[in-house]
Amino acid sequence: FGALRGTCSALTMLRDVYPGEEICVRYVDESYEQERERLRLERGTQRYRYVYPPKTAGASWNTCVGIEGKSTSAGTYPTEEAAARAIDALLLANDMAAVNFPGEEAATQAAFPQFFAQ
């Protein structure tokens, strides 16, 4: 297969592709995670949105997202995945869409009930 060029309109399979962004699918048999990692390395961004690596070895992953015009932290976590899930929980608790694990809202709410306590 050759390269398939197009414009992203509403791809949900590739979370790291933004609406209107030009995309090029190089290998149609490439797995989702491999393609996501390739896109991340190509852009030089973190694996998850609003999650930042530790500044020193052994430190925790940091979180920071803008909610209602204010910079808000979901806390620090030992793993990148836990921090990403915490960001989604914070966004869901504020009636916003999950950005790191869309479609896994129930698991996110179960993992971080403290964000949903009244």
PDB file of N, CA, C and O in Angstrom, residues 48-117:
ATOM      1  N   TYR A  48      -0.043  11.793  26.927  1.00  0.00           N
ATOM      2  CA  TYR A  48      -1.398  12.172  27.310  1.00  0.00           C
ATOM      3  C   TYR A  48      -1.504  13.684  27.425  1.00  0.00           C
ATOM      4  O   TYR A  48      -0.521  14.362  27.744  1.00  0.00           O
ATOM      5  N   ARG A  49      -2.697  14.194  27.225  1.00  0.00           N
ATOM      6  CA  ARG A  49      -2.895  15.641  27.309  1.00  0.00           C
ATOM      7  C   ARG A  49      -2.979  16.090  28.767  1.00  0.00           C
ATOM      8  O   ARG A  49      -3.553  15.402  29.602  1.00  0.00           O
ATOM      9  N   TYR A  50      -2.386  17.238  29.052  1.00  0.00           N
ATOM     10  CA  TYR A  50      -2.399  17.886  30.372  1.00  0.00           C
ATOM     11  C   TYR A  50      -1.623  17.104  31.436  1.00  0.00           C
ATOM     12  O   TYR A  50      -1.842  17.280  32.625  1.00  0.00           O
ATOM     13  N   VAL A  51      -0.726  16.208  31.020  1.00  0.00           N
ATOM     14  CA  VAL A  51       0.106  15.421  31.932  1.00  0.00           C
ATOM     15  C   VAL A  51       1.560  15.751  31.623  1.00  0.00           C
ATOM     16  O   VAL A  51       1.973  15.727  30.470  1.00  0.00           O
ATOM     17  N   TYR A  52       2.330  16.052  32.674  1.00  0.00           N
ATOM     18  CA  TYR A  52       3.705  16.504  32.485  1.00  0.00           C
ATOM     19  C   TYR A  52       4.671  15.613  33.252  1.00  0.00           C
ATOM     20  O   TYR A  52       4.390  15.211  34.380  1.00  0.00           O
ATOM     21  N   PRO A  53       5.817  15.308  32.653  1.00  0.00           N
ATOM     22  CA  PRO A  53       6.763  14.369  33.286  1.00  0.00           C
ATOM     23  C   PRO A  53       7.395  14.941  34.546  1.00  0.00           C
ATOM     24  O   PRO A  53       7.449  16.158  34.737  1.00  0.00           O
ATOM     25  N   PRO A  54       7.887  14.042  35.401  1.00  0.00           N
ATOM     26  CA  PRO A  54       8.572  14.495  36.619  1.00  0.00           C
ATOM     27  C   PRO A  54       9.825  15.289  36.264  1.00  0.00           C
ATOM     28  O   PRO A  54      10.472  15.017  35.260  1.00  0.00           O
ATOM     29  N   LYS A  55      10.147  16.259  37.085  1.00  0.00           N
ATOM     30  CA  LYS A  55      11.336  17.083  36.837  1.00  0.00           C
ATOM     31  C   LYS A  55      12.607  16.379  37.289  1.00  0.00           C
ATOM     32  O   LYS A  55      13.683  16.659  36.800  1.00  0.00           O
ATOM     33  N   THR A  56      12.479  15.465  38.240  1.00  0.00           N
ATOM     34  CA  THR A  56      13.641  14.707  38.714  1.00  0.00           C
ATOM     35  C   THR A  56      13.298  13.217  38.736  1.00  0.00           C
ATOM     36  O   THR A  56      12.125  12.846  38.805  1.00  0.00           O
ATOM     37  N   ALA A  57      14.316  12.383  38.700  1.00  0.00           N
ATOM     38  CA  ALA A  57      14.107  10.929  38.732  1.00  0.00           C
ATOM     39  C   ALA A  57      13.397  10.529  40.013  1.00  0.00           C
ATOM     40  O   ALA A  57      13.715  11.025  41.097  1.00  0.00           O
ATOM     41  N   GLY A  58      12.411   9.666  39.897  1.00  0.00           N
ATOM     42  CA  GLY A  58      11.682   9.183  41.063  1.00  0.00           C
ATOM     43  C   GLY A  58      10.548  10.079  41.518  1.00  0.00           C
ATOM     44  O   GLY A  58       9.821   9.729  42.440  1.00  0.00           O
ATOM     45  N   ALA A  59      10.401  11.243  40.911  1.00  0.00           N
ATOM     46  CA  ALA A  59       9.320  12.159  41.288  1.00  0.00           C
ATOM     47  C   ALA A  59       8.018  11.738  40.600  1.00  0.00           C
ATOM     48  O   ALA A  59       7.993  10.829  39.770  1.00  0.00           O
ATOM     49  N   SER A  60       6.935  12.414  40.928  1.00  0.00           N
ATOM     50  CA  SER A  60       5.613  12.078  40.397  1.00  0.00           C
ATOM     51  C   SER A  60       5.291  12.855  39.124  1.00  0.00           C
ATOM     52  O   SER A  60       5.868  13.908  38.857  1.00  0.00           O
ATOM     53  N   TRP A  61       4.341  12.308  38.361  1.00  0.00           N
ATOM     54  CA  TRP A  61       3.837  12.977  37.161  1.00  0.00           C
ATOM     55  C   TRP A  61       2.891  14.088  37.586  1.00  0.00           C
ATOM     56  O   TRP A  61       2.069  13.909  38.489  1.00  0.00           O
ATOM     57  N   ASN A  62       3.003  15.247  36.969  1.00  0.00           N
ATOM     58  CA  ASN A  62       2.195  16.412  37.312  1.00  0.00           C
ATOM     59  C   ASN A  62       1.024  16.557  36.344  1.00  0.00           C
ATOM     60  O   ASN A  62       1.097  16.140  35.196  1.00  0.00           O
ATOM     61  N   THR A  63      -0.046  17.200  36.817  1.00  0.00           N
ATOM     62  CA  THR A  63      -1.218  17.453  35.988  1.00  0.00           C
ATOM     63  C   THR A  63      -1.585  18.929  36.077  1.00  0.00           C
ATOM     64  O   THR A  63      -1.421  19.554  37.118  1.00  0.00           O
ATOM     65  N   CYS A  64      -2.078  19.467  34.991  1.00  0.00           N
ATOM     66  CA  CYS A  64      -2.528  20.856  34.973  1.00  0.00           C
ATOM     67  C   CYS A  64      -3.422  21.062  33.763  1.00  0.00           C
ATOM     68  O   CYS A  64      -3.041  20.752  32.640  1.00  0.00           O
ATOM     69  N   VAL A  65      -4.626  21.573  33.988  1.00  0.00           N
ATOM     70  CA  VAL A  65      -5.580  21.809  32.909  1.00  0.00           C
ATOM     71  C   VAL A  65      -6.343  23.097  33.208  1.00  0.00           C
ATOM     72  O   VAL A  65      -6.554  23.440  34.368  1.00  0.00           O
ATOM     73  N   GLY A  66      -6.718  23.808  32.170  1.00  0.00           N
ATOM     74  CA  GLY A  66      -7.509  25.024  32.337  1.00  0.00           C
ATOM     75  C   GLY A  66      -8.988  24.702  32.445  1.00  0.00           C
ATOM     76  O   GLY A  66      -9.556  24.055  31.573  1.00  0.00           O
ATOM     77  N   ILE A  67      -9.607  25.131  33.542  1.00  0.00           N
ATOM     78  CA  ILE A  67     -11.049  24.949  33.739  1.00  0.00           C
ATOM     79  C   ILE A  67     -11.627  26.289  34.136  1.00  0.00           C
ATOM     80  O   ILE A  67     -11.189  26.900  35.101  1.00  0.00           O
ATOM     81  N   GLU A  68     -12.607  26.745  33.356  1.00  0.00           N
ATOM     82  CA  GLU A  68     -13.256  28.039  33.570  1.00  0.00           C
ATOM     83  C   GLU A  68     -12.230  29.162  33.660  1.00  0.00           C
ATOM     84  O   GLU A  68     -12.298  30.045  34.508  1.00  0.00           O
ATOM     85  N   GLY A  69     -11.229  29.105  32.793  1.00  0.00           N
ATOM     86  CA  GLY A  69     -10.235  30.161  32.714  1.00  0.00           C
ATOM     87  C   GLY A  69      -9.161  30.125  33.788  1.00  0.00           C
ATOM     88  O   GLY A  69      -8.358  31.042  33.888  1.00  0.00           O
ATOM     89  N   LYS A  70      -9.150  29.069  34.601  1.00  0.00           N
ATOM     90  CA  LYS A  70      -8.158  28.973  35.673  1.00  0.00           C
ATOM     91  C   LYS A  70      -7.357  27.692  35.527  1.00  0.00           C
ATOM     92  O   LYS A  70      -7.891  26.638  35.191  1.00  0.00           O
ATOM     93  N   SER A  71      -6.077  27.780  35.800  1.00  0.00           N
ATOM     94  CA  SER A  71      -5.206  26.618  35.772  1.00  0.00           C
ATOM     95  C   SER A  71      -5.506  25.752  36.993  1.00  0.00           C
ATOM     96  O   SER A  71      -5.456  26.222  38.125  1.00  0.00           O
ATOM     97  N   THR A  72      -5.871  24.484  36.763  1.00  0.00           N
ATOM     98  CA  THR A  72      -6.284  23.595  37.842  1.00  0.00           C
ATOM     99  C   THR A  72      -5.478  22.307  37.794  1.00  0.00           C
ATOM    100  O   THR A  72      -5.293  21.727  36.735  1.00  0.00           O
ATOM    101  N   SER A  73      -5.017  21.840  38.948  1.00  0.00           N
ATOM    102  CA  SER A  73      -4.256  20.594  39.037  1.00  0.00           C
ATOM    103  C   SER A  73      -5.164  19.475  39.516  1.00  0.00           C
ATOM    104  O   SER A  73      -6.020  19.671  40.375  1.00  0.00           O
ATOM    105  N   ALA A  74      -4.956  18.288  38.971  1.00  0.00           N
ATOM    106  CA  ALA A  74      -5.662  17.093  39.436  1.00  0.00           C
ATOM    107  C   ALA A  74      -4.778  16.325  40.410  1.00  0.00           C
ATOM    108  O   ALA A  74      -5.116  15.230  40.832  1.00  0.00           O
ATOM    109  N   GLY A  75      -3.617  16.885  40.748  1.00  0.00           N
ATOM    110  CA  GLY A  75      -2.704  16.250  41.682  1.00  0.00           C
ATOM    111  C   GLY A  75      -1.476  15.695  40.986  1.00  0.00           C
ATOM    112  O   GLY A  75      -1.258  15.910  39.800  1.00  0.00           O
ATOM    113  N   THR A  76      -0.660  14.968  41.743  1.00  0.00           N
ATOM    114  CA  THR A  76       0.527  14.304  41.196  1.00  0.00           C
ATOM    115  C   THR A  76       0.354  12.803  41.409  1.00  0.00           C
ATOM    116  O   THR A  76      -0.236  12.368  42.403  1.00  0.00           O
ATOM    117  N   TYR A  77       0.904  12.020  40.470  1.00  0.00           N
ATOM    118  CA  TYR A  77       0.686  10.574  40.478  1.00  0.00           C
ATOM    119  C   TYR A  77       1.974   9.846  40.108  1.00  0.00           C
ATOM    120  O   TYR A  77       2.796  10.373  39.363  1.00  0.00           O
ATOM    121  N   PRO A  78       2.131   8.614  40.605  1.00  0.00           N
ATOM    122  CA  PRO A  78       3.371   7.880  40.341  1.00  0.00           C
ATOM    123  C   PRO A  78       3.534   7.439  38.894  1.00  0.00           C
ATOM    124  O   PRO A  78       4.651   7.240  38.438  1.00  0.00           O
ATOM    125  N   THR A  79       2.423   7.282  38.162  1.00  0.00           N
ATOM    126  CA  THR A  79       2.515   6.851  36.767  1.00  0.00           C
ATOM    127  C   THR A  79       1.837   7.851  35.842  1.00  0.00           C
ATOM    128  O   THR A  79       0.923   8.576  36.246  1.00  0.00           O
ATOM    129  N   GLU A  80       2.283   7.864  34.613  1.00  0.00           N
ATOM    130  CA  GLU A  80       1.708   8.752  33.596  1.00  0.00           C
ATOM    131  C   GLU A  80       0.238   8.409  33.336  1.00  0.00           C
ATOM    132  O   GLU A  80      -0.603   9.299  33.196  1.00  0.00           O
ATOM    133  N   GLU A  81      -0.087   7.117  33.313  1.00  0.00           N
ATOM    134  CA  GLU A  81      -1.458   6.687  33.053  1.00  0.00           C
ATOM    135  C   GLU A  81      -2.408   7.117  34.163  1.00  0.00           C
ATOM    136  O   GLU A  81      -3.538   7.544  33.888  1.00  0.00           O
ATOM    137  N   ALA A  82      -1.975   7.003  35.411  1.00  0.00           N
ATOM    138  CA  ALA A  82      -2.817   7.425  36.541  1.00  0.00           C
ATOM    139  C   ALA A  82      -3.070   8.925  36.484  1.00  0.00           C
ATOM    140  O   ALA A  82      -4.186   9.393  36.736  1.00  0.00           O
ATOM    141  N   ALA A  83      -2.052   9.689  36.132  1.00  0.00           N
ATOM    142  CA  ALA A  83      -2.208  11.136  36.009  1.00  0.00           C
ATOM    143  C   ALA A  83      -3.182  11.482  34.883  1.00  0.00           C
ATOM    144  O   ALA A  83      -4.031  12.370  35.023  1.00  0.00           O
ATOM    145  N   ALA A  84      -3.086  10.762  33.774  1.00  0.00           N
ATOM    146  CA  ALA A  84      -3.985  11.001  32.645  1.00  0.00           C
ATOM    147  C   ALA A  84      -5.421  10.676  33.014  1.00  0.00           C
ATOM    148  O   ALA A  84      -6.353  11.404  32.668  1.00  0.00           O
ATOM    149  N   ARG A  85      -5.618   9.581  33.744  1.00  0.00           N
ATOM    150  CA  ARG A  85      -6.970   9.211  34.160  1.00  0.00           C
ATOM    151  C   ARG A  85      -7.516  10.245  35.150  1.00  0.00           C
ATOM    152  O   ARG A  85      -8.693  10.576  35.124  1.00  0.00           O
ATOM    153  N   ALA A  86      -6.655  10.784  36.021  1.00  0.00           N
ATOM    154  CA  ALA A  86      -7.081  11.817  36.972  1.00  0.00           C
ATOM    155  C   ALA A  86      -7.516  13.082  36.239  1.00  0.00           C
ATOM    156  O   ALA A  86      -8.501  13.730  36.626  1.00  0.00           O
ATOM    157  N   ILE A  87      -6.805  13.449  35.177  1.00  0.00           N
ATOM    158  CA  ILE A  87      -7.205  14.604  34.368  1.00  0.00           C
ATOM    159  C   ILE A  87      -8.591  14.378  33.800  1.00  0.00           C
ATOM    160  O   ILE A  87      -9.459  15.256  33.834  1.00  0.00           O
ATOM    161  N   ASP A  88      -8.834  13.191  33.249  1.00  0.00           N
ATOM    162  CA  ASP A  88     -10.156  12.883  32.701  1.00  0.00           C
ATOM    163  C   ASP A  88     -11.224  12.966  33.780  1.00  0.00           C
ATOM    164  O   ASP A  88     -12.317  13.479  33.549  1.00  0.00           O
ATOM    165  N   ALA A  89     -10.928  12.455  34.980  1.00  0.00           N
ATOM    166  CA  ALA A  89     -11.890  12.518  36.081  1.00  0.00           C
ATOM    167  C   ALA A  89     -12.212  13.965  36.437  1.00  0.00           C
ATOM    168  O   ALA A  89     -13.378  14.324  36.633  1.00  0.00           O
ATOM    169  N   LEU A  90     -11.193  14.799  36.507  1.00  0.00           N
ATOM    170  CA  LEU A  90     -11.402  16.214  36.814  1.00  0.00           C
ATOM    171  C   LEU A  90     -12.255  16.891  35.740  1.00  0.00           C
ATOM    172  O   LEU A  90     -13.176  17.646  36.045  1.00  0.00           O
ATOM    173  N   LEU A  91     -11.971  16.599  34.482  1.00  0.00           N
ATOM    174  CA  LEU A  91     -12.748  17.174  33.389  1.00  0.00           C
ATOM    175  C   LEU A  91     -14.199  16.691  33.432  1.00  0.00           C
ATOM    176  O   LEU A  91     -15.133  17.488  33.280  1.00  0.00           O
ATOM    177  N   LEU A  92     -14.402  15.392  33.652  1.00  0.00           N
ATOM    178  CA  LEU A  92     -15.762  14.842  33.721  1.00  0.00           C
ATOM    179  C   LEU A  92     -16.548  15.439  34.886  1.00  0.00           C
ATOM    180  O   LEU A  92     -17.732  15.733  34.759  1.00  0.00           O
ATOM    181  N   ALA A  93     -15.875  15.634  36.025  1.00  0.00           N
ATOM    182  CA  ALA A  93     -16.530  16.222  37.198  1.00  0.00           C
ATOM    183  C   ALA A  93     -16.953  17.665  36.938  1.00  0.00           C
ATOM    184  O   ALA A  93     -17.862  18.174  37.596  1.00  0.00           O
ATOM    185  N   ASN A  94     -16.317  18.317  35.966  1.00  0.00           N
ATOM    186  CA  ASN A  94     -16.660  19.693  35.605  1.00  0.00           C
ATOM    187  C   ASN A  94     -17.456  19.747  34.300  1.00  0.00           C
ATOM    188  O   ASN A  94     -17.441  20.754  33.600  1.00  0.00           O
ATOM    189  N   ASP A  95     -18.159  18.654  33.990  1.00  0.00           N
ATOM    190  CA  ASP A  95     -19.036  18.556  32.813  1.00  0.00           C
ATOM    191  C   ASP A  95     -18.304  18.835  31.509  1.00  0.00           C
ATOM    192  O   ASP A  95     -18.830  19.482  30.602  1.00  0.00           O
ATOM    193  N   MET A  96     -17.076  18.355  31.413  1.00  0.00           N
ATOM    194  CA  MET A  96     -16.290  18.473  30.188  1.00  0.00           C
ATOM    195  C   MET A  96     -15.989  17.066  29.677  1.00  0.00           C
ATOM    196  O   MET A  96     -16.127  16.093  30.411  1.00  0.00           O
ATOM    197  N   ALA A  97     -15.585  16.956  28.436  1.00  0.00           N
ATOM    198  CA  ALA A  97     -15.306  15.656  27.830  1.00  0.00           C
ATOM    199  C   ALA A  97     -13.938  15.122  28.251  1.00  0.00           C
ATOM    200  O   ALA A  97     -12.998  15.892  28.432  1.00  0.00           O
ATOM    201  N   ALA A  98     -13.845  13.807  28.376  1.00  0.00           N
ATOM    202  CA  ALA A  98     -12.563  13.154  28.662  1.00  0.00           C
ATOM    203  C   ALA A  98     -11.665  13.290  27.439  1.00  0.00           C
ATOM    204  O   ALA A  98     -12.122  13.179  26.310  1.00  0.00           O
ATOM    205  N   VAL A  99     -10.377  13.556  27.656  1.00  0.00           N
ATOM    206  CA  VAL A  99      -9.456  13.757  26.535  1.00  0.00           C
ATOM    207  C   VAL A  99      -8.429  12.639  26.386  1.00  0.00           C
ATOM    208  O   VAL A  99      -7.887  12.449  25.307  1.00  0.00           O
ATOM    209  N   ASN A 100      -8.165  11.902  27.452  1.00  0.00           N
ATOM    210  CA  ASN A 100      -7.138  10.873  27.395  1.00  0.00           C
ATOM    211  C   ASN A 100      -7.700   9.463  27.217  1.00  0.00           C
ATOM    212  O   ASN A 100      -7.097   8.636  26.560  1.00  0.00           O
ATOM    213  N   PHE A 101      -8.848   9.205  27.807  1.00  0.00           N
ATOM    214  CA  PHE A 101      -9.487   7.896  27.702  1.00  0.00           C
ATOM    215  C   PHE A 101     -10.965   8.059  27.352  1.00  0.00           C
ATOM    216  O   PHE A 101     -11.837   7.675  28.133  1.00  0.00           O
ATOM    217  N   PRO A 102     -11.283   8.638  26.200  1.00  0.00           N
ATOM    218  CA  PRO A 102     -12.699   8.789  25.849  1.00  0.00           C
ATOM    219  C   PRO A 102     -13.343   7.418  25.682  1.00  0.00           C
ATOM    220  O   PRO A 102     -12.717   6.482  25.198  1.00  0.00           O
ATOM    221  N   GLY A 103     -14.577   7.310  26.129  1.00  0.00           N
ATOM    222  CA  GLY A 103     -15.279   6.039  26.062  1.00  0.00           C
ATOM    223  C   GLY A 103     -15.077   5.192  27.301  1.00  0.00           C
ATOM    224  O   GLY A 103     -15.695   4.143  27.446  1.00  0.00           O
ATOM    225  N   GLU A 104     -14.215   5.633  28.203  1.00  0.00           N
ATOM    226  CA  GLU A 104     -13.937   4.882  29.435  1.00  0.00           C
ATOM    227  C   GLU A 104     -14.337   5.698  30.661  1.00  0.00           C
ATOM    228  O   GLU A 104     -13.704   5.630  31.714  1.00  0.00           O
ATOM    229  N   GLU A 105     -15.417   6.457  30.526  1.00  0.00           N
ATOM    230  CA  GLU A 105     -15.844   7.356  31.600  1.00  0.00           C
ATOM    231  C   GLU A 105     -16.193   6.622  32.886  1.00  0.00           C
ATOM    232  O   GLU A 105     -15.882   7.077  33.982  1.00  0.00           O
ATOM    233  N   ALA A 106     -16.866   5.462  32.777  1.00  0.00           N
ATOM    234  CA  ALA A 106     -17.262   4.712  33.975  1.00  0.00           C
ATOM    235  C   ALA A 106     -16.030   4.246  34.753  1.00  0.00           C
ATOM    236  O   ALA A 106     -15.998   4.344  35.986  1.00  0.00           O
ATOM    237  N   ALA A 107     -15.024   3.755  34.062  1.00  0.00           N
ATOM    238  CA  ALA A 107     -13.793   3.311  34.728  1.00  0.00           C
ATOM    239  C   ALA A 107     -13.076   4.481  35.378  1.00  0.00           C
ATOM    240  O   ALA A 107     -12.526   4.355  36.476  1.00  0.00           O
ATOM    241  N   THR A 108     -13.106   5.624  34.717  1.00  0.00           N
ATOM    242  CA  THR A 108     -12.462   6.818  35.267  1.00  0.00           C
ATOM    243  C   THR A 108     -13.167   7.267  36.540  1.00  0.00           C
ATOM    244  O   THR A 108     -12.525   7.586  37.541  1.00  0.00           O
ATOM    245  N   GLN A 109     -14.493   7.276  36.524  1.00  0.00           N
ATOM    246  CA  GLN A 109     -15.254   7.672  37.712  1.00  0.00           C
ATOM    247  C   GLN A 109     -15.026   6.695  38.859  1.00  0.00           C
ATOM    248  O   GLN A 109     -14.919   7.103  40.016  1.00  0.00           O
ATOM    249  N   ALA A 110     -14.923   5.403  38.544  1.00  0.00           N
ATOM    250  CA  ALA A 110     -14.683   4.402  39.589  1.00  0.00           C
ATOM    251  C   ALA A 110     -13.284   4.545  40.186  1.00  0.00           C
ATOM    252  O   ALA A 110     -13.087   4.322  41.385  1.00  0.00           O
ATOM    253  N   ALA A 111     -12.316   4.922  39.365  1.00  0.00           N
ATOM    254  CA  ALA A 111     -10.940   5.050  39.839  1.00  0.00           C
ATOM    255  C   ALA A 111     -10.722   6.299  40.693  1.00  0.00           C
ATOM    256  O   ALA A 111      -9.845   6.316  41.557  1.00  0.00           O
ATOM    257  N   PHE A 112     -11.504   7.352  40.445  1.00  0.00           N
ATOM    258  CA  PHE A 112     -11.331   8.623  41.166  1.00  0.00           C
ATOM    259  C   PHE A 112     -12.659   9.150  41.696  1.00  0.00           C
ATOM    260  O   PHE A 112     -13.128  10.220  41.300  1.00  0.00           O
ATOM    261  N   PRO A 113     -13.279   8.436  42.653  1.00  0.00           N
ATOM    262  CA  PRO A 113     -14.578   8.879  43.181  1.00  0.00           C
ATOM    263  C   PRO A 113     -14.508  10.221  43.902  1.00  0.00           C
ATOM    264  O   PRO A 113     -15.504  10.930  43.996  1.00  0.00           O
ATOM    265  N   GLN A 114     -13.320  10.591  44.400  1.00  0.00           N
ATOM    266  CA  GLN A 114     -13.195  11.849  45.142  1.00  0.00           C
ATOM    267  C   GLN A 114     -13.511  13.072  44.278  1.00  0.00           C
ATOM    268  O   GLN A 114     -13.926  14.102  44.781  1.00  0.00           O
ATOM    269  N   PHE A 115     -13.352  12.968  42.966  1.00  0.00           N
ATOM    270  CA  PHE A 115     -13.662  14.089  42.082  1.00  0.00           C
ATOM    271  C   PHE A 115     -15.157  14.258  41.891  1.00  0.00           C
ATOM    272  O   PHE A 115     -15.616  15.305  41.460  1.00  0.00           O
ATOM    273  N   PHE A 116     -15.930  13.214  42.204  1.00  0.00           N
ATOM    274  CA  PHE A 116     -17.367  13.253  41.939  1.00  0.00           C
ATOM    275  C   PHE A 116     -18.196  13.360  43.213  1.00  0.00           C
ATOM    276  O   PHE A 116     -19.424  13.350  43.153  1.00  0.00           O
ATOM    277  N   ALA A 117     -17.552  13.446  44.381  1.00  0.00           N
ATOM    278  CA  ALA A 117     -18.265  13.586  45.647  1.00  0.00           C
ATOM    279  C   ALA A 117     -18.931  14.959  45.700  1.00  0.00           C
ATOM    280  O   ALA A 117     -18.354  15.961  45.294  1.00  0.00           O
TER     281      ALA A 117
END
